[in-house]
mmCIF file of N, CA and C in Angstrom:
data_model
loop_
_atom_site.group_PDB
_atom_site.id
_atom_site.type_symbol
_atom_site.label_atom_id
_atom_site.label_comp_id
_atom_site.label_asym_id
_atom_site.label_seq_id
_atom_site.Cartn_x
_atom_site.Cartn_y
_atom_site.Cartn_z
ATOM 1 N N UNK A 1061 125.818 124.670 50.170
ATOM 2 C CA UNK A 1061 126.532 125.290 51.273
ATOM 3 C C UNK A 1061 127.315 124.205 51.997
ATOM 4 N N UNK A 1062 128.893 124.164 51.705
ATOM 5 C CA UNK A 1062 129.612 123.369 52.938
ATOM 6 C C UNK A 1062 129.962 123.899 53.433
ATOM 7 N N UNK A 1063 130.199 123.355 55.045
ATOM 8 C CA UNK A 1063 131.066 123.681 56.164
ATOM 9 C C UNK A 1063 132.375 123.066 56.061
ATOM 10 N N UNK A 1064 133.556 123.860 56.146
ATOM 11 C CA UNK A 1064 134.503 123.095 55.989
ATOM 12 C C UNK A 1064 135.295 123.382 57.277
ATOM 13 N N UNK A 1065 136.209 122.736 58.210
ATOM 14 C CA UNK A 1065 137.026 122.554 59.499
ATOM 15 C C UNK A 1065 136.279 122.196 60.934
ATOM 16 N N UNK A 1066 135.252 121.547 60.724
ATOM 17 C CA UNK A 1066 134.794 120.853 61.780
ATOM 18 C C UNK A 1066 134.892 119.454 61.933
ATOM 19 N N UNK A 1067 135.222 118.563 62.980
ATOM 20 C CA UNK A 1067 135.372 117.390 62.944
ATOM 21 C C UNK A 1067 134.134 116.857 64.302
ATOM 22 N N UNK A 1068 133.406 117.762 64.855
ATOM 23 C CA UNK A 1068 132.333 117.866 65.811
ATOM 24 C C UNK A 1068 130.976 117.192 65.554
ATOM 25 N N UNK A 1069 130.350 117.453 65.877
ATOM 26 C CA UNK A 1069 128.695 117.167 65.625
ATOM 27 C C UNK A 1069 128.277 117.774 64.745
ATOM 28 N N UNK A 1070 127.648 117.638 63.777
ATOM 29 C CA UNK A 1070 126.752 118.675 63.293
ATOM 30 C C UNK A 1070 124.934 119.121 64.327
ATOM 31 N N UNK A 1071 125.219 119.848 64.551
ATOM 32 C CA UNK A 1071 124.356 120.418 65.442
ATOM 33 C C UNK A 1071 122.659 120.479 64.798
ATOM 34 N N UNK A 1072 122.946 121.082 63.823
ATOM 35 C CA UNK A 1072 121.692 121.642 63.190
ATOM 36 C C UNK A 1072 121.027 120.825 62.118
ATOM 37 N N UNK A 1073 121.949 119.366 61.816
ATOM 38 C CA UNK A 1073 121.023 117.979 61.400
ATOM 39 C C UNK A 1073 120.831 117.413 62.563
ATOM 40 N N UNK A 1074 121.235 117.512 63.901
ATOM 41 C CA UNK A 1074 120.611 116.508 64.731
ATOM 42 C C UNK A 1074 119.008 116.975 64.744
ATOM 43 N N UNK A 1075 118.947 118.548 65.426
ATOM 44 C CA UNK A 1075 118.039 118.999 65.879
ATOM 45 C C UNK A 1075 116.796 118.764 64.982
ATOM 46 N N UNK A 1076 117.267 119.102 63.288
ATOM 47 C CA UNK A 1076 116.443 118.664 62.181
ATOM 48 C C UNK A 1076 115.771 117.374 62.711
ATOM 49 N N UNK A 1077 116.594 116.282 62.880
ATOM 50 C CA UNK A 1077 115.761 114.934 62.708
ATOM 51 C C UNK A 1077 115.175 114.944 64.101
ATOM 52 N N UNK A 1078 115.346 115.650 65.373
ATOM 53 C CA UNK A 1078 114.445 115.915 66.346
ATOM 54 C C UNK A 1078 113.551 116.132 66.462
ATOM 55 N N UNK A 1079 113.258 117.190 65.491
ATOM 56 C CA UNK A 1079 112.063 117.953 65.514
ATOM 57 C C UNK A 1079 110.973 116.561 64.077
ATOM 58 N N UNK A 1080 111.852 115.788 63.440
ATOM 59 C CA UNK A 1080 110.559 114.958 62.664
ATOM 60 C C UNK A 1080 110.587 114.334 63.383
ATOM 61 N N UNK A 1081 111.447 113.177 64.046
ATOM 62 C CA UNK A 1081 110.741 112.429 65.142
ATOM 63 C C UNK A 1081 109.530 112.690 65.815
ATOM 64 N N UNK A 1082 109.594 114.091 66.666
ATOM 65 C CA UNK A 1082 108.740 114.376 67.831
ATOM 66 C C UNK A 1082 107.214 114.465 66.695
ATOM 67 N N UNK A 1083 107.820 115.278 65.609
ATOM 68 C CA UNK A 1083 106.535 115.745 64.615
ATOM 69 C C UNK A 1083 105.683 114.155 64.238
ATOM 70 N N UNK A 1084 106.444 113.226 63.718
ATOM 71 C CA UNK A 1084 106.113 111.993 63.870
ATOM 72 C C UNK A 1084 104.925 111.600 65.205
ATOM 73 N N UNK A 1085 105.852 111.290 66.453
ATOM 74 C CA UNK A 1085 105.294 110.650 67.550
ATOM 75 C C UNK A 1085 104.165 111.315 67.772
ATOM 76 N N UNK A 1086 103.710 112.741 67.184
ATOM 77 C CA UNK A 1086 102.757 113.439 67.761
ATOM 78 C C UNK A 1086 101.175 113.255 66.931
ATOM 79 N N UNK A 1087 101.969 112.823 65.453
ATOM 80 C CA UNK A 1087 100.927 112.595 64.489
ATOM 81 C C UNK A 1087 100.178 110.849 64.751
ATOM 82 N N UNK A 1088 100.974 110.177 65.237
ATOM 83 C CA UNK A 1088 100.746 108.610 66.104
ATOM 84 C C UNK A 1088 100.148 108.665 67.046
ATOM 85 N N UNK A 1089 100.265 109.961 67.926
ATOM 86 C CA UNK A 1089 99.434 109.935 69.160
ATOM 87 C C UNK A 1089 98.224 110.179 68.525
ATOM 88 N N UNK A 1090 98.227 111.055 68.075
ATOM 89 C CA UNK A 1090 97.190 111.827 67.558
ATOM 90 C C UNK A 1090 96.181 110.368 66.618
ATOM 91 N N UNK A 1091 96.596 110.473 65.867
ATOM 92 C CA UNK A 1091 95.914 108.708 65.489
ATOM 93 C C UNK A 1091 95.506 107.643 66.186
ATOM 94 N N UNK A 1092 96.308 107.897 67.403
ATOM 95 C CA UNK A 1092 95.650 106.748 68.549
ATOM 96 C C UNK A 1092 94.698 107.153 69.173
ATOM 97 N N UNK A 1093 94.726 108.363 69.507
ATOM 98 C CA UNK A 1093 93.791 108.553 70.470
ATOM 99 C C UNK A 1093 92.610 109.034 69.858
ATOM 100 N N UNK A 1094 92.976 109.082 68.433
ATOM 101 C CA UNK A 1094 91.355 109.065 67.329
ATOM 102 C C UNK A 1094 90.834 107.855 67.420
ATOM 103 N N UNK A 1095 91.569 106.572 67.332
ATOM 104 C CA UNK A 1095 90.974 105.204 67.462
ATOM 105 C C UNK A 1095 90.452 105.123 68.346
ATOM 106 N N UNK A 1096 90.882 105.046 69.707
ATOM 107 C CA UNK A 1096 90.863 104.604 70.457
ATOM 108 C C UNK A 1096 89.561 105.473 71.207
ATOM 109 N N UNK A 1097 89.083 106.473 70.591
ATOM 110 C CA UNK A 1097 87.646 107.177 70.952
ATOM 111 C C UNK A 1097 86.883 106.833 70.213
ATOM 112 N N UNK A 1098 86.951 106.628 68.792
ATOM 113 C CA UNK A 1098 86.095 105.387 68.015
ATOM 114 C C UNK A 1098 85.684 104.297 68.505
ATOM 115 N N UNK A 1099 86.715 103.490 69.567
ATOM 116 C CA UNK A 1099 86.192 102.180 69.996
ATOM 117 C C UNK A 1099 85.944 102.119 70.893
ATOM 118 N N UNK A 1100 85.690 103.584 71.867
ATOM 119 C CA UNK A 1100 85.384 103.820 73.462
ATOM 120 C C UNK A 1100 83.812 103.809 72.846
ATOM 121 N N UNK A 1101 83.241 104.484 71.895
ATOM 122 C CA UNK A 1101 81.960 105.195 71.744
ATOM 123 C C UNK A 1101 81.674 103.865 71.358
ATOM 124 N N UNK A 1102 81.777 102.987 70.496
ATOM 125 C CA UNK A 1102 81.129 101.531 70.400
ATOM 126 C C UNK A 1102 80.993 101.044 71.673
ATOM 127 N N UNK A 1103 81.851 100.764 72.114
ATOM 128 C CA UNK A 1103 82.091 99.702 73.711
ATOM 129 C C UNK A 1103 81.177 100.146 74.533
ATOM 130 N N UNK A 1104 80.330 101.109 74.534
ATOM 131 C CA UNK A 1104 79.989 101.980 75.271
ATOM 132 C C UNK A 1104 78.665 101.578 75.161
ATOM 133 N N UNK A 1105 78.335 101.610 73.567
ATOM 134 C CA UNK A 1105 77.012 100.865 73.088
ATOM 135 C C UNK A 1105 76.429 99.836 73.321
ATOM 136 N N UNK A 1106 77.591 98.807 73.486
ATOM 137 C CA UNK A 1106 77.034 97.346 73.493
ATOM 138 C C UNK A 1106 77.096 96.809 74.505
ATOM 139 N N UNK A 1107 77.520 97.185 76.078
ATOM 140 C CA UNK A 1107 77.256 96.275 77.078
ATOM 141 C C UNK A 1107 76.249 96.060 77.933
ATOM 142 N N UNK A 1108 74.912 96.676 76.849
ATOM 143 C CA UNK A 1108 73.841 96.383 78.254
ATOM 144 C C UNK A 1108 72.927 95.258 78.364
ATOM 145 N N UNK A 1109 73.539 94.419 77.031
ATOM 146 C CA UNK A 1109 72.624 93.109 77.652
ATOM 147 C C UNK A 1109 73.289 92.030 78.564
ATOM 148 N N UNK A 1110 74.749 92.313 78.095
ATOM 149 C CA UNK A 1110 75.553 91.023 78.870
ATOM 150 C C UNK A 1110 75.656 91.308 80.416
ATOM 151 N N UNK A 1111 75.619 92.910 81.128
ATOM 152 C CA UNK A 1111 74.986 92.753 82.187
ATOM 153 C C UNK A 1111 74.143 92.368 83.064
ATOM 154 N N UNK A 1112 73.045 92.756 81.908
ATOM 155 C CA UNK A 1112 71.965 91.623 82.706
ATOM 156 C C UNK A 1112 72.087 90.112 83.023
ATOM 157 N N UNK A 1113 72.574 89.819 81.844
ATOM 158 C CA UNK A 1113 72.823 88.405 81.607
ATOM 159 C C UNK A 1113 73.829 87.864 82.980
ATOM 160 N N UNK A 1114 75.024 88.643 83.159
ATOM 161 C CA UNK A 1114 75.835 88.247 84.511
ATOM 162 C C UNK A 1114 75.542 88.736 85.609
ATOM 163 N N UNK A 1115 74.226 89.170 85.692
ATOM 164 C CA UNK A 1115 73.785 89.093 87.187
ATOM 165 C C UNK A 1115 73.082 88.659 87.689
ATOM 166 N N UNK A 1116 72.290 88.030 86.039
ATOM 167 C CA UNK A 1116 71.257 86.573 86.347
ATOM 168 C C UNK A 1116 71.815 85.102 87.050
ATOM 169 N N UNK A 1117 73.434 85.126 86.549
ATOM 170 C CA UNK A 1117 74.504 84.465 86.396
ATOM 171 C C UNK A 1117 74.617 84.679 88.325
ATOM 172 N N UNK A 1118 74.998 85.385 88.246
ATOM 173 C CA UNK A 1118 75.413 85.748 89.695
ATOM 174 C C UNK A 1118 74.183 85.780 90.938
ATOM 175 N N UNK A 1119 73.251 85.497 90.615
ATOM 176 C CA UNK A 1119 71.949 85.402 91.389
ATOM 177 C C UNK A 1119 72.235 83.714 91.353
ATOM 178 N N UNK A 1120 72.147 82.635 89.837
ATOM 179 C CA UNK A 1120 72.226 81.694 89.765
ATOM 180 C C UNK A 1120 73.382 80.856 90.748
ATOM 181 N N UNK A 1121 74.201 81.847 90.954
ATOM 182 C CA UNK A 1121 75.508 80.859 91.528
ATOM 183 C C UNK A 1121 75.085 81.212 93.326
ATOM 184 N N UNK A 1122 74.317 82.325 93.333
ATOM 185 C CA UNK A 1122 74.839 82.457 94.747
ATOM 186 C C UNK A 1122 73.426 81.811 95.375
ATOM 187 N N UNK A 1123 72.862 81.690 94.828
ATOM 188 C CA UNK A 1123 71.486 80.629 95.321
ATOM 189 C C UNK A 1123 72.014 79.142 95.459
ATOM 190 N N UNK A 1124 72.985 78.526 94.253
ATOM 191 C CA UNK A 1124 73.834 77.208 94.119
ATOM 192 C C UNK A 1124 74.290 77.454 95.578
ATOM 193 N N UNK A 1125 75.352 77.761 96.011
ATOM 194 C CA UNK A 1125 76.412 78.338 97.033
ATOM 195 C C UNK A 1125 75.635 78.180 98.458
ATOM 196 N N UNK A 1126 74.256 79.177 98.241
ATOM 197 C CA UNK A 1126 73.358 78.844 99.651
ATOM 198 C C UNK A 1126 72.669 77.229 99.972
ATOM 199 N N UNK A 1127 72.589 76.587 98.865
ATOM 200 C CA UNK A 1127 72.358 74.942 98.980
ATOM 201 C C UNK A 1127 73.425 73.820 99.286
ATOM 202 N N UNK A 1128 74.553 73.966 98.944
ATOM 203 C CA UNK A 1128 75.556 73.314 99.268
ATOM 204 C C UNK A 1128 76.248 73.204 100.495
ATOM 205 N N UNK A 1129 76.393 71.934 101.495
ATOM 206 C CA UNK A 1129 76.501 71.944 102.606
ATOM 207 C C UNK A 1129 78.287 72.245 102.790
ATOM 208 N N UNK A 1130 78.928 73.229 103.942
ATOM 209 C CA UNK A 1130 79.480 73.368 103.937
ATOM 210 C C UNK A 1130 80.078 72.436 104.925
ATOM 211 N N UNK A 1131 81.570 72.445 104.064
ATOM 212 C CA UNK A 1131 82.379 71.105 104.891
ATOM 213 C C UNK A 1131 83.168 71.373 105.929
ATOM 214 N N UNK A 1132 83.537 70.210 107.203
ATOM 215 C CA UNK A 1132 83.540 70.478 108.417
ATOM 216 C C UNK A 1132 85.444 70.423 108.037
ATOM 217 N N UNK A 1133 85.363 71.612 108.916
ATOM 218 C CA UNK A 1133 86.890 71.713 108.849
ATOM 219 C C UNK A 1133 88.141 70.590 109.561
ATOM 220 N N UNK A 1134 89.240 70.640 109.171
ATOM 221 C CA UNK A 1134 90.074 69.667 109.782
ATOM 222 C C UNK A 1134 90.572 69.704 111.068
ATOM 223 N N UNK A 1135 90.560 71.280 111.240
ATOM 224 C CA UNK A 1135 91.497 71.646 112.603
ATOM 225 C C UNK A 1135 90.289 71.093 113.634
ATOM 226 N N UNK A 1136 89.407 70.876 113.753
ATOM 227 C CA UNK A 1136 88.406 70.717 114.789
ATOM 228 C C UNK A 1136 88.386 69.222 115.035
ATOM 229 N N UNK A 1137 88.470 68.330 113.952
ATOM 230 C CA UNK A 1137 88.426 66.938 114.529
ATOM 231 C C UNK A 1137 89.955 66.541 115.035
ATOM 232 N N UNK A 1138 90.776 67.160 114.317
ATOM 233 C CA UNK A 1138 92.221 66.761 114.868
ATOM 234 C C UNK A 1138 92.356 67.312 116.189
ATOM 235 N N UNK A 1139 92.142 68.226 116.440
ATOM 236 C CA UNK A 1139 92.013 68.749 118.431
ATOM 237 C C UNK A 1139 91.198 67.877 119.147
ATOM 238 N N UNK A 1140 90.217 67.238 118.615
ATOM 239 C CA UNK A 1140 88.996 66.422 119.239
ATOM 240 C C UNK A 1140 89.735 65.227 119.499
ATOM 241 N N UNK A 1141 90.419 64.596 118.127
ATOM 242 C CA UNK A 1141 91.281 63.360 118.430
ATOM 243 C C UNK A 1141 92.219 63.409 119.870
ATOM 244 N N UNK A 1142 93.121 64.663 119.457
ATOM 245 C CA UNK A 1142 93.809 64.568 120.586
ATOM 246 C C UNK A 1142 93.181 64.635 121.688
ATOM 247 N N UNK A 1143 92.513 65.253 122.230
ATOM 248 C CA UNK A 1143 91.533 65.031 123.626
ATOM 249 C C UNK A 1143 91.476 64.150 123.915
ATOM 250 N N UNK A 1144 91.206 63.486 123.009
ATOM 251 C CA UNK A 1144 90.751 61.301 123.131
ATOM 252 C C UNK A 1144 91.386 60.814 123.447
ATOM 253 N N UNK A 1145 92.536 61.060 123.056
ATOM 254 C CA UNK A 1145 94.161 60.088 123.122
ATOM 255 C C UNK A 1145 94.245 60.414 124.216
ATOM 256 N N UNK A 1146 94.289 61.984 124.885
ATOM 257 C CA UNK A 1146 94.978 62.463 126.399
ATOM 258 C C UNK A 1146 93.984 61.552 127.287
ATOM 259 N N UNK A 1147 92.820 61.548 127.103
ATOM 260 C CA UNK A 1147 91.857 61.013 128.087
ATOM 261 C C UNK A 1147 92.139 59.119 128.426
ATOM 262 N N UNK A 1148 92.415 58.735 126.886
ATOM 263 C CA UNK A 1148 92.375 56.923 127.196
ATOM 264 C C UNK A 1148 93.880 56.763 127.145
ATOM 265 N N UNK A 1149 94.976 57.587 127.765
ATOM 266 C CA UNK A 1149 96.358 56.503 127.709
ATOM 267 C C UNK A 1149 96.387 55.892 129.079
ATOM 268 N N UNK A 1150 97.068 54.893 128.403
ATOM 269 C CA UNK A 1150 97.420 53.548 129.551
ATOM 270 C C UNK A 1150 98.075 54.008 130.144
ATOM 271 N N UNK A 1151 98.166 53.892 131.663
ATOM 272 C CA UNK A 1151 98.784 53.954 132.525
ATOM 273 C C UNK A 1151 100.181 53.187 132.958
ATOM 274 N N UNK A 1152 101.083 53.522 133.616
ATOM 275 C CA UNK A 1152 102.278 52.405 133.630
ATOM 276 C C UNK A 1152 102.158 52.137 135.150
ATOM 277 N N UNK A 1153 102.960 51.463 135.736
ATOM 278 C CA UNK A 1153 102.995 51.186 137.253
ATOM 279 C C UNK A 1153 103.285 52.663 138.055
ATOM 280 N N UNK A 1154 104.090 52.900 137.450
ATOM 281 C CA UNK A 1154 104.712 54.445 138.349
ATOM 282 C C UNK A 1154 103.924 55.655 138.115
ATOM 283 N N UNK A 1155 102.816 55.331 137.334
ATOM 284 C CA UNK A 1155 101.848 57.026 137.437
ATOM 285 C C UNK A 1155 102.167 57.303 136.003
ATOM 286 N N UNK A 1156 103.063 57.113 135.117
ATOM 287 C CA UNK A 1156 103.411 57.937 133.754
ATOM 288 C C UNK A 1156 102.686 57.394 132.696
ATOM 289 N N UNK A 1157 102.535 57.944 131.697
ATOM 290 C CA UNK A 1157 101.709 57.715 130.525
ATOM 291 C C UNK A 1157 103.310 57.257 129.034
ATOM 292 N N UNK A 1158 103.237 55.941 128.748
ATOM 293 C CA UNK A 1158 103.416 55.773 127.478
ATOM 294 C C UNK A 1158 103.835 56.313 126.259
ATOM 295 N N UNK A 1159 102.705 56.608 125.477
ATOM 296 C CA UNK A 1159 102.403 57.189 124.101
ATOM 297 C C UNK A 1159 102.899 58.990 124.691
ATOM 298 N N UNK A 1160 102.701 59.302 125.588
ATOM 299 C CA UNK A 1160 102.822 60.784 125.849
ATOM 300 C C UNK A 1160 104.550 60.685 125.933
ATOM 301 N N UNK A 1161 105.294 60.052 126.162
ATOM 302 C CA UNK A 1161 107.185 60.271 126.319
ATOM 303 C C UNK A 1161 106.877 60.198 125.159
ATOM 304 N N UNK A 1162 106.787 58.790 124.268
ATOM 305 C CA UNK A 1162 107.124 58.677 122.966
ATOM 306 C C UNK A 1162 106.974 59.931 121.891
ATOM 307 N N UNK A 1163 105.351 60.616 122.032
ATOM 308 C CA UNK A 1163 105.404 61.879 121.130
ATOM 309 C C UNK A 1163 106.755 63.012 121.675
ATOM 310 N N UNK A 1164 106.933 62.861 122.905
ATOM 311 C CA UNK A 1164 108.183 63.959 123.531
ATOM 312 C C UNK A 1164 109.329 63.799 122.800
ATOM 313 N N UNK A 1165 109.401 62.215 122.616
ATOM 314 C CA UNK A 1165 110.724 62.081 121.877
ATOM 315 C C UNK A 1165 110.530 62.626 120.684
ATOM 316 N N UNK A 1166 109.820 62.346 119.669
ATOM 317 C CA UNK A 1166 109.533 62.921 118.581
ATOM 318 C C UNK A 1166 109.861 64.209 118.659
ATOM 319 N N UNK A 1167 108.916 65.350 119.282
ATOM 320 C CA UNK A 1167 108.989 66.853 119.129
ATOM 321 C C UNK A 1167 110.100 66.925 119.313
ATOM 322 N N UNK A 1168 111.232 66.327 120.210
ATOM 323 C CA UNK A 1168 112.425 67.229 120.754
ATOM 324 C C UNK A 1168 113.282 66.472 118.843
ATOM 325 N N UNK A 1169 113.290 65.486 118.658
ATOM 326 C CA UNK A 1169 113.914 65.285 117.487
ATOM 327 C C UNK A 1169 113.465 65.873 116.611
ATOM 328 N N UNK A 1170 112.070 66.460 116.313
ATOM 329 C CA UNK A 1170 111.988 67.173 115.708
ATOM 330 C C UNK A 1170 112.238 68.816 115.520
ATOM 331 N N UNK A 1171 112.049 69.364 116.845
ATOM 332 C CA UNK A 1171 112.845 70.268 117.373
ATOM 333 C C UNK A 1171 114.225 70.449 116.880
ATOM 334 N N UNK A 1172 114.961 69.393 117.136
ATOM 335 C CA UNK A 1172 116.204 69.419 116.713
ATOM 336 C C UNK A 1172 116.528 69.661 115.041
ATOM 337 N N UNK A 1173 116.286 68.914 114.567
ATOM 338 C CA UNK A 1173 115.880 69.526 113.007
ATOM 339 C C UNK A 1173 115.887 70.556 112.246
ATOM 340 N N UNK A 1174 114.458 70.805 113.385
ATOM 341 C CA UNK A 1174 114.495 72.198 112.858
ATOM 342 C C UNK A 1174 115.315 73.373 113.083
ATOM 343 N N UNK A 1175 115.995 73.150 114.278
ATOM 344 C CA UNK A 1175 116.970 74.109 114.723
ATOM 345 C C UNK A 1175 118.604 73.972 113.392
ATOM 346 N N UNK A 1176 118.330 72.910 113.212
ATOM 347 C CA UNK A 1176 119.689 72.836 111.990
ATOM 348 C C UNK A 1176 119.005 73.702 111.331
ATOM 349 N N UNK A 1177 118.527 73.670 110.502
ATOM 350 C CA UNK A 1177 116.927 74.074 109.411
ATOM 351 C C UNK A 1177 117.720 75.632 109.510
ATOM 352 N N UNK A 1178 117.376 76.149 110.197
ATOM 353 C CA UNK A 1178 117.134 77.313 110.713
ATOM 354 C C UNK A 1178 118.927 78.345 110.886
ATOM 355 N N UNK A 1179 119.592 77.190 111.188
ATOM 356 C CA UNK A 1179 121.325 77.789 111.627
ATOM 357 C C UNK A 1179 121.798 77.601 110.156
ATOM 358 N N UNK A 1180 121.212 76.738 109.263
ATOM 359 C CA UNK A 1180 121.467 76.813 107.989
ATOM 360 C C UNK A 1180 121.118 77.869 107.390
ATOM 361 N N UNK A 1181 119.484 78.577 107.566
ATOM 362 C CA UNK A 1181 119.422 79.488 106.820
ATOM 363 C C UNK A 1181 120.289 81.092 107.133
ATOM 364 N N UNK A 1182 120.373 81.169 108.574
ATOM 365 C CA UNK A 1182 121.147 82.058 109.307
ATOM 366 C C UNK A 1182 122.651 82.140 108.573
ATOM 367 N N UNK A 1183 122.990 80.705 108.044
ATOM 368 C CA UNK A 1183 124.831 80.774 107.639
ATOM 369 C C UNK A 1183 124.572 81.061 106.600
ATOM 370 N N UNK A 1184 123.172 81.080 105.769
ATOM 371 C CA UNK A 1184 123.264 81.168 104.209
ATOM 372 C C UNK A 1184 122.534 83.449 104.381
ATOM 373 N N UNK A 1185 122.510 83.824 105.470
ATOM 374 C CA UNK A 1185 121.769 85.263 105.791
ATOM 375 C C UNK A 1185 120.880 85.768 105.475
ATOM 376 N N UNK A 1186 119.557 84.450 105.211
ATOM 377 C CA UNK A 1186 118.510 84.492 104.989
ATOM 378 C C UNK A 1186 117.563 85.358 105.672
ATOM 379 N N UNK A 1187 117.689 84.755 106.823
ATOM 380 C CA UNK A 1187 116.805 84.764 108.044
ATOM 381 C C UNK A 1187 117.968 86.042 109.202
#
């Protein structure tokens, strides 16, 4: 049987190879999800010793964990330092403290910095 004066689609071979595709993908599912209940029903079988085993594990570590002295954090001695410093600066003739301008200078230069920092990311429309 030819068709003769069409220059179109053929309609009724697309749909053909539609329908084996789908017939295909369905026979693949279908195969997978046969496996894949084959290896649920094993998996299913075999994990009850390694449980035990990792919670012996997990008893072992968290007994470790309760013996080990925990370490003293940083933020607490660095606030302590500074206290120290505020308490022993030298005095000048006129009442003012030293080391306390000098860190001022710092922050404001650093301040400054960061304010470039920042007008940079604003020109790039980051921020």
């Amino acid at each position: 049987h030819v068709k003769l004066g069409g220059l179109g689609p053929d309609y009724e071979a697309i749909k053909e190879k539609v329908r084996e595709k789908l017939k295909q993908q369905k026979e693949y599912a279908k195969q997978v999800k046969e496996h894949n209940m084959k290896s649920i029903t094993l998996v299913q079988r075999l994990p009850t010793k390694p449980q035990v085993v990792s919670s012996v594990a997990r008893q072992k570590a968290l007994e470790y964990a309760k013996k080990i002295p925990r370490p003293k954090t940083l933020m607490r001695r660095q606030s302590d330092e500074e206290v120290k410093v505020e308490r022993v600066l030298p005095q000048t003739l006129n009442g003012g403290s030293l080391p306390l301008i000098a860190s001022l200078e710092t922050l404001q230069s650093r301040h400054e910095k960061e304010k470039q920092v920042v007008a940079a990311f604003r020109s790039l429309h980051i921020l």
